[in-house]
Structures are given as C-alpha cells and as structure tokens.
Short mmCIF file of C-alpha atoms and ligand atoms in Angstrom, two decimals:
data_model
loop_
_atom_site.label_atom_id
_atom_site.label_comp_id
_atom_site.label_asym_id
_atom_site.label_seq_id
_atom_site.Cartn_x
_atom_site.Cartn_y
_atom_site.Cartn_z
CA MET A 290 3.17 3.60 28.50
CA ILE A 291 4.79 4.15 25.10
CA LEU A 292 3.44 5.51 21.94
CA MET A 293 3.82 4.96 18.49
CA GLU A 294 6.61 6.67 16.36
CA GLN A 295 4.86 9.15 14.05
CA THR A 296 5.98 8.64 10.61
CA TRP A 297 5.89 10.21 7.74
CA ARG A 298 5.89 9.52 3.58
CA TRP A 299 8.08 11.04 2.22
CA PHE A 300 8.79 10.52 -1.74
CA GLY A 301 12.05 11.94 -2.18
CA PRO A 302 13.20 15.75 -3.58
CA ASN A 303 10.84 15.74 -6.07
CA ASP A 304 7.94 15.54 -3.39
CA PRO A 305 5.96 18.61 -3.09
CA VAL A 306 5.58 18.87 0.67
CA SER A 307 9.33 19.36 1.67
CA LEU A 308 11.01 17.74 4.42
CA ALA A 309 10.89 21.12 6.45
CA ASP A 310 7.36 20.71 6.15
CA VAL A 311 7.12 17.06 8.24
CA LYS A 312 9.09 18.54 10.27
CA GLN A 313 6.05 21.47 11.01
CA THR A 314 3.86 18.20 11.65
CA GLY A 315 5.84 16.49 14.87
CA ALA A 316 6.32 13.81 12.87
CA THR A 317 9.50 11.79 13.28
CA GLY A 318 10.30 9.23 10.91
CA ILE A 319 9.89 8.93 7.74
CA VAL A 320 8.77 6.65 5.53
CA SER A 321 10.67 6.61 2.15
CA ALA A 322 12.15 5.20 -0.97
CA LEU A 323 14.56 5.05 -4.05
CA HIS A 324 11.25 5.25 -6.55
CA HIS A 325 14.21 5.94 -9.19
CA ILE A 326 15.64 2.92 -9.50
CA PRO A 327 14.06 0.41 -11.44
CA HIS A 328 11.73 -2.42 -10.18
CA GLY A 329 14.13 -5.41 -9.10
CA GLU A 330 18.62 -3.04 -8.81
CA ILE A 331 20.06 -3.09 -6.51
CA TRP A 332 19.99 -0.58 -3.84
CA GLN A 333 23.36 0.46 -3.54
CA ALA A 334 24.48 1.10 -0.07
CA ASP A 335 25.56 5.06 -1.57
CA GLU A 336 22.35 5.50 -2.52
CA ILE A 337 20.24 4.58 0.94
CA GLU A 338 23.92 6.41 2.56
CA LYS A 339 22.38 10.15 0.16
CA ARG A 340 18.68 9.53 0.89
CA LYS A 341 19.34 8.61 4.91
CA MET A 342 21.74 12.79 5.17
CA GLU A 343 19.05 14.27 3.41
CA ILE A 344 16.34 13.38 5.51
CA GLU A 345 18.97 14.19 8.35
CA LYS A 346 19.73 16.40 7.67
CA ALA A 347 16.42 18.06 8.06
CA ARG A 348 15.93 16.47 12.19
CA LEU A 349 14.15 13.52 11.10
CA THR A 350 15.83 9.63 10.84
CA TRP A 351 14.47 7.28 7.78
CA SER A 352 12.35 5.15 9.82
CA VAL A 353 10.35 2.68 7.51
CA VAL A 354 11.97 1.81 2.85
CA GLU A 355 7.83 1.88 1.59
CA SER A 356 8.98 0.07 -0.19
CA ILE A 357 11.17 -1.52 -2.15
CA THR A 358 8.96 -3.32 -4.82
CA VAL A 359 9.82 -6.77 -5.65
CA HIS A 360 10.83 -7.90 -9.03
CA GLU A 361 7.88 -9.35 -11.31
CA ASP A 362 9.32 -11.96 -12.31
CA ILE A 363 10.24 -13.43 -8.55
CA LYS A 364 5.67 -12.67 -8.66
CA THR A 365 5.84 -15.16 -11.51
CA ARG A 366 8.36 -17.33 -10.01
CA SER A 367 10.19 -16.42 -13.74
CA GLY A 368 13.25 -15.03 -16.11
CA ASN A 369 14.87 -14.03 -13.93
CA TYR A 370 13.73 -14.24 -10.95
CA LYS A 371 16.26 -16.09 -8.92
CA LYS A 372 18.86 -12.73 -9.41
CA TYR A 373 16.06 -10.68 -8.53
CA ILE A 374 14.82 -12.83 -4.87
CA GLU A 375 19.91 -12.22 -4.72
CA GLN A 376 20.06 -9.28 -5.48
CA TYR A 377 16.49 -8.41 -2.94
CA LYS A 378 18.35 -9.82 -0.47
CA THR A 379 22.00 -7.48 -1.31
CA SER A 380 20.11 -5.31 -1.40
CA ILE A 381 18.58 -6.35 1.85
CA ARG A 382 21.74 -6.02 3.44
CA ASN A 383 23.17 -2.61 2.58
CA VAL A 384 19.10 -1.18 3.79
CA ALA A 385 20.83 -2.96 7.46
CA SER A 386 24.02 -1.48 7.52
CA CYS A 387 22.51 2.08 7.30
CA GLY A 388 20.88 1.49 9.72
CA ILE A 389 16.75 1.30 8.69
CA PRO A 390 15.25 -1.31 11.29
CA ILE A 391 11.92 -2.10 8.50
CA ILE A 392 11.02 -2.99 4.95
CA THR A 393 7.94 -3.11 3.00
CA TYR A 394 7.13 -4.60 0.15
CA ASN A 395 3.52 -6.27 -0.90
CA PHE A 396 3.12 -8.42 -3.13
CA MET A 397 0.08 -7.28 -5.73
CA PRO A 398 1.31 -9.42 -8.70
CA VAL A 399 1.26 -5.89 -11.79
CA ASN A 400 -0.21 -3.06 -10.31
CA ASP A 401 0.51 -1.26 -6.14
CA TRP A 402 -3.17 0.01 -5.36
CA THR A 403 -6.03 1.13 -7.28
CA ARG A 404 -8.16 2.93 -7.79
CA THR A 405 -10.10 4.77 -10.39
CA SER A 406 -11.55 8.47 -9.20
CA LEU A 407 -8.81 9.94 -7.70
CA ASP A 408 -10.47 13.67 -6.71
CA TYR A 409 -13.67 12.40 -5.10
CA GLU A 410 -15.76 15.09 -4.53
CA ILE A 411 -17.11 13.92 -0.24
CA LEU A 412 -19.67 16.50 1.58
CA THR A 413 -17.09 18.65 3.10
CA GLY A 414 -15.92 19.83 -0.36
CA ALA A 415 -12.73 18.37 -0.04
CA LYS A 416 -11.20 15.42 -2.35
CA ALA A 417 -10.98 11.65 -1.43
CA LEU A 418 -9.78 8.76 -3.39
CA TYR A 419 -12.53 6.05 -4.60
CA PHE A 420 -12.93 2.70 -6.02
CA ASN A 421 -15.56 1.93 -8.13
CA TRP A 422 -17.18 -1.26 -9.77
CA VAL A 423 -18.59 0.26 -12.41
CA ASP A 424 -15.59 2.55 -13.59
CA LEU A 425 -13.55 -0.82 -13.31
CA ALA A 426 -15.66 -2.68 -15.55
CA VAL A 427 -15.60 0.22 -18.08
CA PHE A 428 -11.45 0.42 -17.93
CA ASP A 429 -11.66 -3.94 -18.21
CA ILE A 430 -13.65 -4.38 -20.75
CA PHE A 431 -14.35 -1.77 -23.14
CA ILE A 432 -10.55 -0.15 -22.53
CA LEU A 433 -8.01 -2.83 -21.70
CA LYS A 434 -10.07 -5.01 -24.23
CA ARG A 435 -9.17 -7.58 -21.24
CA LYS A 436 -10.13 -11.40 -22.71
CA GLY A 437 -12.63 -12.42 -20.04
CA ALA A 438 -12.93 -9.35 -18.72
CA THR A 439 -17.65 -8.98 -19.38
CA ALA A 440 -16.84 -13.17 -17.11
CA SER A 441 -15.17 -11.08 -13.97
CA TYR A 442 -18.26 -8.54 -13.27
CA ASN A 443 -21.65 -9.33 -12.55
CA ASP A 444 -24.94 -8.06 -15.11
CA ASN A 445 -25.74 -5.81 -12.93
CA ILE A 446 -22.20 -3.85 -13.16
CA GLN A 447 -21.94 -5.18 -17.26
CA GLN A 448 -24.88 -2.86 -17.84
CA GLN A 449 -24.21 -0.06 -16.17
CA ALA A 450 -20.52 -0.76 -17.72
CA GLU A 451 -21.87 -0.55 -21.30
CA GLN A 452 -24.26 2.88 -20.32
CA ARG A 453 -21.20 4.67 -18.80
CA PHE A 454 -18.88 3.61 -21.14
CA LYS A 455 -21.22 5.73 -23.91
CA SER A 456 -21.36 9.06 -22.11
CA TYR A 457 -18.76 9.17 -20.99
CA SER A 458 -15.83 11.68 -23.29
CA PRO A 459 -12.74 10.63 -24.12
CA GLU A 460 -11.27 12.52 -22.50
CA GLN A 461 -12.42 10.96 -19.30
CA LEU A 462 -11.75 7.28 -20.95
CA ASP A 463 -8.55 8.76 -21.05
CA SER A 464 -8.48 9.99 -18.11
CA LEU A 465 -10.49 6.09 -15.89
CA SER A 466 -7.36 4.59 -17.76
CA GLY A 467 -4.86 7.42 -15.92
CA VAL A 468 -6.52 6.31 -12.67
CA VAL A 469 -6.83 2.79 -12.74
CA MET A 470 -3.10 2.61 -14.27
CA PHE A 471 -1.58 5.00 -11.65
CA GLY A 472 1.92 3.96 -9.81
CA ILE A 473 3.73 4.72 -7.53
CA PRO A 474 4.47 8.80 -7.90
CA GLY A 475 7.65 8.84 -9.49
CA GLU A 476 7.98 5.76 -11.56
CA LYS A 477 7.58 4.99 -14.35
CA ARG A 478 4.05 5.21 -16.28
CA ILE A 479 2.54 2.76 -18.26
CA THR A 480 0.80 2.30 -21.34
CA THR A 481 -2.21 -0.61 -22.16
CA ALA A 482 -0.17 -2.79 -23.89
CA ASP A 483 1.96 -2.57 -20.94
CA MET A 484 -0.74 -3.37 -18.63
CA LEU A 485 -1.85 -6.90 -20.49
CA LYS A 486 0.87 -7.79 -21.37
CA LYS A 487 1.98 -8.43 -17.68
CA LEU A 488 -1.85 -9.68 -16.91
CA GLU A 489 -0.78 -11.58 -19.55
CA ALA A 490 1.84 -13.65 -17.49
CA TYR A 491 -0.55 -14.24 -14.95
CA THR A 492 -2.90 -16.67 -17.09
CA ASP A 493 -1.56 -19.97 -15.59
CA ILE A 494 -1.15 -18.56 -12.38
CA ASP A 495 -4.56 -19.29 -9.48
CA ARG A 496 -3.69 -18.03 -5.47
CA ASN A 497 -2.30 -20.99 -5.02
CA ASP A 498 0.61 -20.80 -7.11
CA LEU A 499 0.75 -17.11 -6.03
CA GLN A 500 0.67 -18.05 -2.67
CA GLU A 501 3.41 -20.08 -3.76
CA ASN A 502 6.00 -18.13 -5.31
CA LEU A 503 5.41 -16.51 -2.64
CA SER A 504 6.49 -18.54 -0.10
CA HIS A 505 9.32 -19.36 -2.04
CA PHE A 506 10.98 -15.69 -1.92
CA LEU A 507 10.34 -14.95 1.35
CA SER A 508 11.79 -18.80 3.19
CA GLU A 509 14.90 -16.89 1.01
CA ILE A 510 14.53 -13.24 1.96
CA ALA A 511 13.62 -14.00 5.52
CA PRO A 512 16.72 -15.55 7.16
CA VAL A 513 18.61 -12.29 5.55
CA ALA A 514 16.70 -10.23 6.73
CA GLN A 515 16.42 -12.15 10.35
CA GLU A 516 20.24 -11.57 10.60
CA CYS A 517 20.86 -8.60 9.09
CA GLY A 518 18.33 -7.18 12.15
CA VAL A 519 15.86 -5.99 8.68
CA LYS A 520 12.00 -6.12 9.88
CA LEU A 521 10.36 -6.92 6.85
CA ALA A 522 6.30 -5.86 6.66
CA ILE A 523 4.79 -7.45 4.26
CA HIS A 524 1.28 -4.76 2.96
CA PRO A 525 -1.95 -5.90 2.14
CA ASP A 526 -3.50 -6.54 -1.57
CA ASP A 527 -5.49 -2.51 -1.82
CA PRO A 528 -8.64 -3.19 -3.05
CA PRO A 529 -8.06 -6.36 -0.70
CA PHE A 530 -10.59 -8.96 -3.25
CA PRO A 531 -9.71 -10.49 -6.73
CA ILE A 532 -9.07 -7.52 -9.47
CA LEU A 533 -8.79 -7.82 -13.09
CA GLY A 534 -8.68 -11.34 -12.98
CA LEU A 535 -5.63 -11.64 -10.89
CA PRO A 536 -5.00 -14.08 -8.07
CA ARG A 537 -5.24 -12.20 -4.48
CA ILE A 538 -3.13 -13.67 -1.22
CA VAL A 539 -2.53 -10.98 0.90
CA SER A 540 -6.38 -9.65 1.37
CA SER A 541 -7.82 -11.63 4.75
CA MET A 542 -6.43 -13.33 8.35
CA GLU A 543 -6.49 -16.85 6.60
CA ASP A 544 -3.89 -15.47 3.99
CA PHE A 545 -2.17 -13.83 7.23
CA ASN A 546 -2.21 -17.09 8.77
CA TYR A 547 -0.69 -18.44 5.62
CA ILE A 548 2.18 -15.85 5.20
CA LEU A 549 2.96 -16.23 9.09
CA ASN A 550 2.76 -19.80 9.50
CA ARG A 551 4.71 -20.66 6.16
CA VAL A 552 7.77 -18.59 6.93
CA ASN A 553 7.50 -18.47 10.81
CA ASN A 554 10.80 -15.88 11.43
CA PRO A 555 9.57 -13.91 13.05
CA ALA A 556 11.72 -10.87 10.70
CA ASN A 557 8.90 -11.75 8.69
CA GLY A 558 6.08 -9.82 9.72
CA VAL A 559 3.12 -7.04 8.46
CA CYS A 560 2.32 -3.87 7.37
CA PHE A 561 -1.39 -4.13 8.93
CA CYS A 562 -2.84 -1.24 6.77
CA THR A 563 -6.55 -0.78 7.89
CA GLY A 564 -7.73 1.34 4.23
CA SER A 565 -6.26 -1.85 2.16
CA LEU A 566 -8.27 -4.03 5.36
CA GLY A 567 -11.37 -2.12 5.90
CA ALA A 568 -12.67 -2.88 2.31
CA SER A 569 -13.74 -5.79 2.59
CA SER A 570 -15.97 -6.23 5.15
CA LYS A 571 -15.75 -10.01 6.29
CA ASN A 572 -12.34 -8.44 8.10
CA ASP A 573 -13.01 -7.60 11.50
CA LEU A 574 -9.93 -4.74 11.58
CA ALA A 575 -9.17 -5.41 15.99
CA ALA A 576 -9.00 -9.09 15.93
CA MET A 577 -6.72 -8.80 13.19
CA ALA A 578 -4.53 -6.54 15.17
CA LYS A 579 -4.93 -8.72 17.93
CA GLU A 580 -4.55 -11.96 16.11
CA ILE A 581 -1.36 -11.06 13.96
CA GLY A 582 0.27 -9.29 17.05
CA GLU A 583 3.65 -9.12 18.16
CA ARG A 584 4.51 -9.12 13.82
CA ILE A 585 2.99 -5.59 13.33
CA HIS A 586 5.37 -4.38 12.43
CA PHE A 587 4.78 -0.91 10.37
CA ILE A 588 1.12 0.40 10.66
CA HIS A 589 -1.10 2.52 8.56
CA LEU A 590 -4.10 3.95 9.27
CA ARG A 591 -7.00 4.73 7.02
CA ASN A 592 -10.10 5.23 7.37
CA ILE A 593 -12.61 4.18 4.10
CA LYS A 594 -16.73 3.83 3.10
CA LYS A 595 -18.03 1.15 1.45
CA ASP A 596 -21.52 0.97 -0.85
CA GLU A 597 -23.88 -1.62 -1.42
CA GLU A 598 -21.68 -2.90 -3.46
CA GLY A 599 -18.51 -2.93 -2.72
CA ASN A 600 -17.27 1.08 -3.75
CA PHE A 601 -15.39 2.43 -0.91
CA PHE A 602 -13.86 6.37 -1.27
CA GLU A 603 -11.35 7.12 1.84
CA ALA A 604 -13.32 9.07 4.33
CA GLU A 605 -11.78 10.75 7.43
CA HIS A 606 -9.22 8.90 9.43
CA LEU A 607 -11.62 9.00 13.08
CA GLY A 608 -14.67 8.44 10.21
CA GLY A 609 -15.56 5.38 7.81
CA ASP A 610 -16.00 1.76 8.45
CA ASN A 611 -13.67 0.83 10.72
CA ASP A 612 -13.90 1.75 14.23
CA MET A 613 -10.78 3.06 14.31
CA TYR A 614 -11.17 3.57 18.67
CA ALA A 615 -11.03 -0.68 18.96
CA ILE A 616 -7.84 -0.89 16.32
CA MET A 617 -6.22 1.76 17.98
CA LYS A 618 -6.91 0.30 21.64
CA GLU A 619 -5.69 -2.90 19.79
CA LEU A 620 -2.43 -1.41 18.21
CA LEU A 621 -2.10 -0.04 21.57
CA LEU A 622 -0.66 -3.39 23.55
CA ILE A 623 0.83 -4.88 21.02
CA GLN A 624 2.96 -2.06 21.39
CA GLN A 625 2.56 -1.58 25.29
CA LYS A 626 4.15 -5.68 25.35
CA LYS A 627 6.40 -4.96 22.46
CA GLY A 628 8.22 -2.03 24.44
CA THR A 629 9.75 -0.30 21.93
CA PRO A 630 7.49 2.31 19.67
CA ILE A 631 6.26 0.57 16.48
CA PRO A 632 6.27 3.05 13.46
CA PHE A 633 2.37 4.74 12.23
CA ARG A 634 1.77 6.91 9.75
CA PRO A 635 -1.27 8.58 9.04
CA ASP A 636 -1.88 6.62 5.57
CA HIS A 637 -3.56 9.88 2.81
CA GLY A 638 -5.47 12.42 3.53
CA HIS A 639 -8.23 13.99 1.25
CA GLN A 640 -7.01 17.13 -0.36
CA MET A 641 -8.60 19.65 1.56
CA LEU A 642 -8.11 24.08 1.90
CA ASP A 643 -4.97 24.80 0.73
CA ASP A 644 -4.33 21.24 -0.76
CA LEU A 645 -6.49 21.89 -3.68
CA ASN A 646 -4.94 24.51 -5.31
CA LYS A 647 -2.10 22.55 -5.02
CA ILE A 648 -0.26 19.72 -7.48
CA THR A 649 0.06 17.18 -4.59
CA ASN A 650 0.98 13.24 -5.07
CA PRO A 651 -2.32 11.87 -4.67
CA GLY A 652 -3.83 10.98 -1.04
CA TYR A 653 -0.36 12.26 -0.47
CA SER A 654 -0.98 15.76 0.12
CA ALA A 655 0.17 18.04 3.68
CA ILE A 656 -3.30 19.48 5.35
CA GLY A 657 -5.43 16.22 4.39
CA ARG A 658 -2.43 14.02 5.64
CA LEU A 659 -2.15 16.20 8.80
CA ARG A 660 -6.09 16.36 9.99
CA GLY A 661 -5.27 12.60 9.96
CA LEU A 662 -2.40 12.42 12.06
CA ALA A 663 -3.11 15.29 14.95
CA GLU A 664 -6.61 13.66 14.83
CA LEU A 665 -5.28 9.06 15.59
CA ARG A 666 -2.37 11.55 18.10
CA GLY A 667 -5.53 12.94 20.12
CA LEU A 668 -7.31 9.28 19.59
CA GLU A 669 -4.02 7.38 20.64
CA MET A 670 -3.65 9.24 24.21
CA GLY A 671 -7.20 9.87 25.10
CA ILE A 672 -6.31 5.60 24.54
CA LEU A 673 -3.94 5.40 26.60
CA ARG A 674 -3.90 7.70 29.57
CA SER A 675 -7.50 5.32 29.82
CA LEU A 676 -5.46 2.26 29.90
C1 DNO B 748 -0.42 3.60 -0.76
C2 DNO B 748 0.39 2.45 -0.91
C3 DNO B 748 0.83 2.02 -1.11
C4 DNO B 748 2.21 0.75 0.00
C5 DNO B 748 2.94 -0.24 -0.86
C6 DNO B 748 3.33 -1.40 -0.33
O1 DNO B 748 -1.09 4.24 -0.81
O2 DNO B 748 0.34 3.16 1.01
O3 DNO B 748 1.56 1.89 -2.60
O4 DNO B 748 3.37 2.30 -0.17
O5 DNO B 748 1.97 -1.54 -1.60
O6 DNO B 748 4.36 -1.76 -0.99
#
C-alpha cells in the first residue's frame, strides 16, 4: 500500500513558518515558488537551485512548484504573449533541470483566489477565510465601481449591498477592498485602478475565448513539460463560479474534460483542490477524482461549508460539505493504481491557538494546517488499512 506524499506550502525565507517548523509537522515535501520573480519573467536555474538547497538543508525535498504564475498577456492572448509563452517554457525546462517534478499554475483571470474576509470567526473561536456575495457586491458596485457590476447580482444581493455599504465605516471599506484584492503573500499589491484596468482587458473575452487561450498555451507548453519530465497541474478557479464579470473555465468536470482532452498529453494534468471545487454544489468531488484519475498530479485537501445563498467559509478539514472520506478513498485508489506517491498538502487551515497571536499568511498559519495534516493523515491510514 502506498501512502500519498505529505507536503507543506512554504512561501520562502519570509514565511513566518520556518522550514524547521515544517520538519516537525512530519511533512516531507515542500511546495514553494520564487515569489520575488515578476510574473512572466524566466525562473533562472541558479535561483531555483538556491531555493532548493535551502530546502534540502532543512532535510526536506522541494516536491512541487506552486505556482509559476501565467502572465495576463497569455490569458488574454494579447501584447507580449508569445514572448511570455517562450519564457514559460524556459522556466519549465529550468525547473526540470533542478529535478522538481511538478508545476502548479492557474488560469484565473486577473485575481488568484478571492475571499471577502480573512478572519471570519467560527463557532470554536478559531478564524477562517470566508466568501460572502453581499460583501463582494459592496466591493464591486460601490468601491471598484465596475461598469455593469450591478447586473452581476440579483435584486436581493443588490439591496443588501446598498445597505451594507452605507453601514460600513471607511476603515471597513478599506479593509474589504484589501481582502478582495489580496494576492499571493510577498507579491505586489494592486490598487482598484490597477484592477479596473486589468478587468478591462477581458471586455471582449468570453468563456470560449478564454478556453481557446488556455488551449493554445497548453498546446505550446505541454510537449515541453512532457519532454523534460515535468507534470503540469492546473489549479481550479477559487471560487468556482464567475465573479467580477470575468469568465471562469476551470470550475467543473465539464471544464476538466475540455482541458484534458483538448491537449491530450499525460503531462497536462490537474491540481485537485477540494476546497476550490467544493464551493460549487454542482461538483461531486469523489466522482470527479475518479474520472480525472491518473491525470491528478497534485492534491490540495480542504473543506468548506456553504449556505443557501452560496456564501461559504473554510471548515475543518474533515468537517464541512465535502465528504472527505469518500474523496480520500477515491484518491487512494488512484494512488495505488499509479504506484508512485501523489503529493498532497493540507490546504489552508484555521487560525487557532497560538496562530491567533501571530501575523501569519492568510490560510497558512502553522497550527491550523498541522491540525488538518494530522487529521488527513489519520483518515488516510484508516482507509488504507481497510482497503
Ligand atoms: C490558495 C492557493 C492558490 C494556488 C494558485 C495556484 O491558497 O491554493 O493561490 O496556489 O491558484 O496557481
């Protein structure tokens, strides 16, 4: 019986959770990225090697690159996209030459994951990340003032947003804005003006266009990845439905079928993120895992709890709406078939206990994730022993 590889996301030398801390969690693999390299620029081999040495000095292995961000020009297939695709290929080759076997990326227009609160207090007193439609509408309609924003929300949300906007203090509005536009720790923050400009680039890009742009990108990079032995893992949209008027193309089984069949190369695979996919009630995660099978190259395990309006918070890893037992079982069956360990990481965790007294990267505090890792590991062993 083969266990999955336990990994841990580490944001690099500025991460408040050190590699020595990670070593104590029992995780063996590190998931990391060179966040200081601007989007689109080449990851040079010596920079990758430097990070790798640092990780290995702590007796850990750099197992997965998450992420090499895809430049907006590639997603919109405009401007310098040809140059950026070539540079992406070079980065893939350089990652391969340093012996890191998996690269995660996403194709979400403009923003990476989007939430409206980073410190939503759950019943235990711990804090979780939260997505609320009314708050998103407050940001979109009244702060960002995106053209056509109102039409993106139903009457009920619009009315609530108007009232909530009036009740929020300038500080609260500012904080909401910072949360919605929060990117990746250590990367450049954007302003509402930047955001409007970035959104504008998608005015004439619909779902089909975006799918074409992704297909083009994949048809260019998948053969390179295959040739140098790297597996690509596309991360789903988070949340998995259209927001801010943008198209979404990595949210459902239909989307994955399109991506995997359109560029039918074994290097073209998926980062199976249960937290992202689970925020849509249309997704049956265990069935999806089964269907994607060995094209799952990397796994993020996390849970979420939705309400009737589609708002959701990040629940305990084994709690929430995702049936983690069924999902884990399916993943373990794939894993046994595959014969080599598939890396997984506890994705996000609550801010709890001592985490609450520290400044941590949202979703990435030590204790909350450690709890998730420990629970998932127990679940994994229990299932494996009973298979
Ligand atoms: C959030 C993460 C994402 C993910 C990227 C992959 O916590 O799961 O930011 O790293 O979307 O490209």
